[in-house]
Coordinates of C-alpha atoms and ligand atoms in Angstrom, one line a residue:
X28 CA -8.5 -21.6 12.9
X29 CA -11.0 -22.6 15.4
X30 CA -11.7 -20.8 18.7
X31 CA -11.5 -22.4 22.1
X32 CA -14.2 -24.9 21.2
X33 CA -13.6 -28.2 23.1
X34 CA -15.6 -30.6 20.9
X35 CA -12.3 -31.6 19.5
X36 CA -9.5 -33.5 21.2
X37 CA -5.8 -33.5 20.7
X38 CA -2.6 -34.6 22.3
X39 CA -1.7 -31.0 23.3
X40 CA 1.4 -32.0 25.2
X41 CA 2.8 -33.6 22.0
X42 CA 2.2 -30.4 20.1
X43 CA 3.9 -28.3 22.8
X44 CA 6.8 -30.7 22.8
X45 CA 7.2 -30.7 19.0
X46 CA 7.1 -26.9 19.0
X47 CA 9.5 -26.8 22.0
X48 CA 7.0 -24.8 24.0
X49 CA 7.3 -21.7 21.8
X50 CA 4.7 -19.8 19.9
X51 CA 5.0 -20.8 16.1
X52 CA 4.0 -17.3 15.2
X53 CA 6.2 -15.0 17.3
X54 CA 8.6 -17.4 18.9
X55 CA 7.6 -16.4 22.4
X56 CA 7.9 -19.0 25.1
X57 CA 6.1 -19.8 28.4
X58 CA 7.6 -16.7 30.0
X59 CA 5.2 -14.6 27.9
X60 CA 2.2 -16.3 29.5
X61 CA -0.1 -19.1 28.7
X62 CA 0.5 -21.2 25.6
X63 CA -2.4 -22.5 23.6
X64 CA -2.9 -25.2 20.9
X65 CA -4.8 -23.9 17.8
X66 CA -6.0 -25.7 14.7
X67 CA -4.6 -24.4 11.4
X68 CA -5.6 -24.8 7.8
X69 CA -8.6 -26.8 6.7
X70 CA -9.3 -29.2 9.5
X71 CA -12.3 -31.3 10.5
X72 CA -12.6 -29.7 13.9
X73 CA -14.2 -32.6 15.7
X74 CA -13.2 -35.8 17.3
X75 CA -9.4 -36.2 17.6
X76 CA -7.4 -33.7 15.6
X77 CA -4.1 -34.9 14.4
X78 CA -1.0 -32.8 15.4
X79 CA -0.2 -32.0 11.8
X80 CA -3.2 -29.6 12.0
X81 CA -2.2 -28.1 15.3
X82 CA 0.3 -25.4 16.4
X83 CA 1.4 -23.8 19.6
X84 CA 0.5 -20.1 19.9
X85 CA 1.1 -17.7 22.7
X86 CA -2.0 -16.0 24.1
X87 CA -1.4 -12.7 22.2
X88 CA -0.9 -14.4 18.8
X89 CA -3.9 -16.7 19.5
X90 CA -6.2 -13.7 20.0
X91 CA -4.7 -11.7 17.1
X92 CA -5.1 -14.6 14.7
X93 CA -8.3 -16.4 15.8
X94 CA -10.2 -13.4 17.2
X95 CA -9.0 -10.3 15.5
X96 CA -12.2 -8.5 16.3
X97 CA -11.1 -8.5 19.9
X98 CA -8.0 -6.5 19.2
X99 CA -8.0 -2.7 19.4
X100 CA -10.1 -1.0 16.7
X101 CA -8.5 1.1 14.1
X102 CA -9.7 4.6 15.1
X103 CA -6.9 7.0 14.2
X104 CA -4.6 7.6 11.3
X105 CA -1.6 6.3 13.3
X106 CA -3.5 3.1 14.2
X107 CA -4.3 2.8 10.5
X108 CA -0.7 3.3 9.6
X109 CA 0.5 0.7 12.1
X110 CA -2.0 -1.8 10.9
X111 CA -0.8 -1.4 7.3
X112 CA 2.8 -1.8 8.5
X113 CA 1.7 -4.9 10.4
X114 CA 0.1 -6.5 7.3
X115 CA 3.2 -5.7 5.3
X116 CA 5.5 -7.2 7.9
X117 CA 3.4 -10.4 8.3
X118 CA 3.0 -10.7 4.6
X119 CA 6.8 -10.6 4.0
X120 CA 7.1 -13.4 6.6
X121 CA 4.5 -15.3 4.7
X122 CA 6.4 -14.9 1.4
X123 CA 9.5 -16.4 2.9
X124 CA 7.6 -19.2 4.8
X125 CA 5.8 -20.2 1.6
X126 CA 8.9 -19.9 -0.5
X127 CA 10.7 -22.3 1.8
X128 CA 7.9 -24.9 1.5
X129 CA 8.1 -24.4 -2.3
X130 CA 11.8 -25.1 -2.3
X131 CA 11.4 -27.9 0.1
X132 CA 9.0 -29.5 -2.4
X133 CA 11.7 -29.5 -5.0
X134 CA 14.3 -31.0 -2.6
X135 CA 12.2 -33.6 -0.9
X136 CA 12.2 -36.1 -3.8
X137 CA 16.0 -36.4 -3.6
X138 CA 16.0 -36.5 0.1
X139 CA 13.6 -39.4 0.1
X140 CA 15.8 -41.3 -2.3
X141 CA 19.0 -40.8 -0.3
X142 CA 17.3 -41.2 3.0
X143 CA 18.0 -37.8 4.5
X144 CA 15.2 -36.7 6.8
X145 CA 13.7 -33.4 5.7
X146 CA 11.2 -31.8 7.9
X147 CA 8.0 -31.0 6.0
X148 CA 5.1 -30.9 8.5
X149 CA 6.3 -28.0 10.6
X150 CA 7.5 -25.7 7.8
X151 CA 4.1 -26.2 6.1
X152 CA 2.3 -25.3 9.4
X153 CA 4.5 -22.3 9.8
X154 CA 3.4 -21.1 6.4
X155 CA -0.2 -21.7 7.2
X156 CA 0.0 -19.9 10.5
X157 CA 1.5 -16.8 9.0
X158 CA -0.9 -16.8 6.1
X159 CA -3.8 -16.9 8.6
X160 CA -2.2 -14.1 10.6
X161 CA -2.1 -12.0 7.5
X162 CA -5.8 -12.8 6.8
X163 CA -6.7 -11.7 10.3
X164 CA -4.9 -8.4 10.1
X165 CA -5.9 -7.7 6.5
X166 CA -9.5 -8.4 7.5
X167 CA -9.4 -5.7 10.1
X168 CA -8.0 -3.3 7.5
X169 CA -10.7 -4.2 4.9
X170 CA -13.3 -3.7 7.6
X171 CA -12.1 -0.1 8.0
X172 CA -11.8 0.5 4.2
X173 CA -15.4 -0.6 3.8
X174 CA -16.9 1.5 6.6
X175 CA -17.8 5.0 7.6
X176 CA -15.0 4.7 10.2
X177 CA -12.5 5.8 7.6
X178 CA -14.3 9.1 7.1
X179 CA -13.9 9.9 10.8
X180 CA -10.2 9.2 10.9
X181 CA -9.2 10.7 7.5
X182 CA -8.6 14.4 7.2
X183 CA -11.3 16.1 5.2
X184 CA -9.0 17.0 2.3
X185 CA -7.6 13.4 1.8
X186 CA -10.6 11.3 2.8
X187 CA -11.8 10.0 -0.6
X188 CA -8.2 9.6 -1.9
X189 CA -7.3 7.7 1.3
X190 CA -10.3 5.4 0.8
X191 CA -9.3 4.5 -2.8
X192 CA -5.6 4.0 -2.0
X193 CA -6.4 1.9 1.0
X194 CA -8.8 -0.2 -1.2
X195 CA -6.0 -0.6 -3.8
X196 CA -3.6 -1.8 -1.1
X197 CA -6.1 -4.3 0.3
X198 CA -6.8 -5.6 -3.2
X199 CA -3.1 -6.3 -3.9
X200 CA -2.5 -7.8 -0.5
X201 CA -5.4 -10.2 -0.9
X202 CA -4.3 -11.2 -4.4
X203 CA -0.9 -11.9 -2.9
X204 CA -2.5 -14.1 -0.3
X205 CA -4.3 -16.1 -3.0
X206 CA -1.0 -16.6 -4.9
X207 CA 0.9 -17.7 -1.9
X208 CA -1.8 -20.2 -1.0
X209 CA -1.6 -21.5 -4.6
X210 CA 2.2 -22.1 -4.2
X211 CA 1.5 -24.0 -1.0
X212 CA -1.2 -26.1 -2.7
X213 CA 1.1 -26.9 -5.6
X214 CA 3.9 -27.8 -3.2
X215 CA 1.4 -30.1 -1.4
X216 CA 0.7 -31.8 -4.7
X217 CA 4.4 -32.7 -5.1
X218 CA 4.2 -34.4 -1.7
X219 CA 1.1 -36.3 -2.7
X220 CA 2.8 -37.2 -6.0
X221 CA 5.6 -38.8 -3.9
X222 CA 3.1 -41.0 -2.1
X223 CA 2.9 -39.0 1.1
X224 CA 0.1 -37.2 2.9
X225 CA 0.4 -33.4 2.2
X226 CA -0.4 -32.7 5.8
X227 CA 1.2 -35.4 8.1
X228 CA 3.7 -36.8 5.5
X229 CA 2.6 -40.4 6.2
X230 CA 2.7 -42.8 3.3
X231 CA -0.5 -42.9 1.3
X232 CA -1.4 -44.9 -1.8
X233 CA 0.6 -43.2 -4.5
X234 CA -1.8 -44.0 -7.3
X235 CA -4.6 -42.2 -5.5
X236 CA -7.0 -44.9 -6.7
X237 CA -7.9 -46.6 -3.5
X238 CA -7.2 -43.9 -0.9
X239 CA -8.7 -40.5 -0.8
X240 CA -8.4 -40.0 2.9
X241 CA -5.1 -40.2 4.9
X242 CA -5.5 -43.1 7.4
X243 CA -3.2 -41.3 9.8
X244 CA -4.6 -37.7 10.0
X245 CA -7.9 -38.3 8.1
X246 CA -7.1 -35.4 5.8
X247 CA -8.7 -35.7 2.3
X248 CA -5.9 -36.4 -0.3
X249 CA -6.2 -34.1 -3.3
X250 CA -6.6 -35.8 -6.7
X251 CA -3.5 -35.7 -8.9
X252 CA -5.1 -36.7 -12.2
X253 CA -4.2 -33.6 -14.1
X254 CA -0.5 -34.1 -13.2
X255 CA -0.2 -37.7 -14.2
X256 CA 0.8 -39.3 -17.5
X257 CA -1.4 -42.0 -18.9
X258 CA 1.0 -44.6 -17.2
X259 CA 0.3 -43.0 -13.8
X260 CA 3.7 -41.3 -13.4
X261 CA 3.6 -37.8 -12.0
X262 CA 4.8 -34.9 -14.2
X263 CA 7.0 -33.4 -11.5
X264 CA 8.8 -31.1 -13.8
X265 CA 5.5 -29.5 -14.8
X266 CA 4.6 -29.1 -11.2
X267 CA 7.9 -27.5 -10.4
X268 CA 7.4 -25.2 -13.3
X269 CA 4.0 -24.2 -12.0
X270 CA 5.4 -23.5 -8.5
X271 CA 8.0 -21.3 -10.0
X272 CA 5.5 -19.4 -12.2
X273 CA 3.3 -18.9 -9.1
X274 CA 6.2 -17.6 -7.1
X275 CA 7.1 -15.2 -9.9
X276 CA 3.5 -14.0 -10.1
X277 CA 3.5 -13.4 -6.3
X278 CA 6.7 -11.4 -6.6
X279 CA 5.2 -9.2 -9.3
X280 CA 2.2 -8.6 -6.9
X281 CA 4.7 -7.8 -4.2
X282 CA 6.2 -5.0 -6.4
X283 CA 2.7 -3.5 -7.0
X284 CA 1.9 -3.9 -3.3
X285 CA 5.0 -2.0 -2.3
X286 CA 4.0 1.0 -4.5
X287 CA 0.5 0.9 -3.1
X288 CA 1.8 0.7 0.4
X289 CA 3.9 3.8 -0.2
X290 CA 0.9 5.6 -1.7
X291 CA -1.2 5.1 1.4
X292 CA 1.6 5.9 3.8
X293 CA 2.5 9.1 1.9
X294 CA -1.1 10.3 2.2
X295 CA -1.1 9.5 6.0
X296 CA 2.2 11.3 6.5
X297 CA 1.0 14.3 4.4
X298 CA -2.2 14.4 6.4
X299 CA -0.2 14.5 9.6
X300 CA 2.2 17.1 8.3
X301 CA -0.7 19.4 7.2
X302 CA -1.8 19.8 10.7
X303 CA -4.1 16.9 11.4
X304 CA -4.4 16.3 15.1
X305 CA -3.3 12.8 14.7
X306 CA 0.4 12.6 14.0
X307 CA 2.1 9.8 12.1
X308 CA 5.8 9.3 12.5
X309 CA 7.8 9.4 9.3
X310 CA 9.5 6.2 10.1
Ligands
LIG15 ZN1 3.1 -15.5 19.8
LIG16 ZN1 -2.1 -37.4 6.8

């Protein structure tokens, strides 16, 4: 996501209207304050940015996603605990957002055939927004795990154990991020295989031979070579199989992550129970 830089242009009103004037991350509306338009995913952020790269965000979400360094620092065990919970909550939203794009990818071919109109652009954006929001929060946590700050917030007896458990948590969470992004990319390949742009859903050359950039949104269209038979047809079943395998891998990571979350939380709760001056609620 880009910051407030204005060297790019967009039809902001069209984005607000598509998103019904609500934040695509928290669902807050105008009553919550100013709404902003932010770029999401890999976007050439200059010139005119197509609305398939843009989302509406409320001011709070905008800051927490695009400028996490401006949010409160993690300077106590309870702040650490809350941030871990925040990562976990956002990541479970990411799992369901990505899974729905994955299942959309398997239902879209049929819907194109029978003419039902399935919405692809916005669910994809929703998945990207929540993935970026996990990145932002996880980045803050990794910053603490890597720094001396952890020593000052951990109790002396648990300090080094906390550091290693926190590191383990961050490692699993970032593996899960990679796996979810993989699912999204594989789902996008299905869309490209159907002859559509994986961002804006406009028709593109299905053979991929003459067109590498979408003429509507100017996005680079990924090559499909490894998913094509020699006659040019797409091996959709193999692609679906890969999407399923990636989803299963991400679900195994989620299991590991849950264990590691509990391990950090337990240490923080124990630290609070053993008389640290910084209490953490049990629930
Ligand atoms: Zn919001
Ligand atoms: Zn496009």
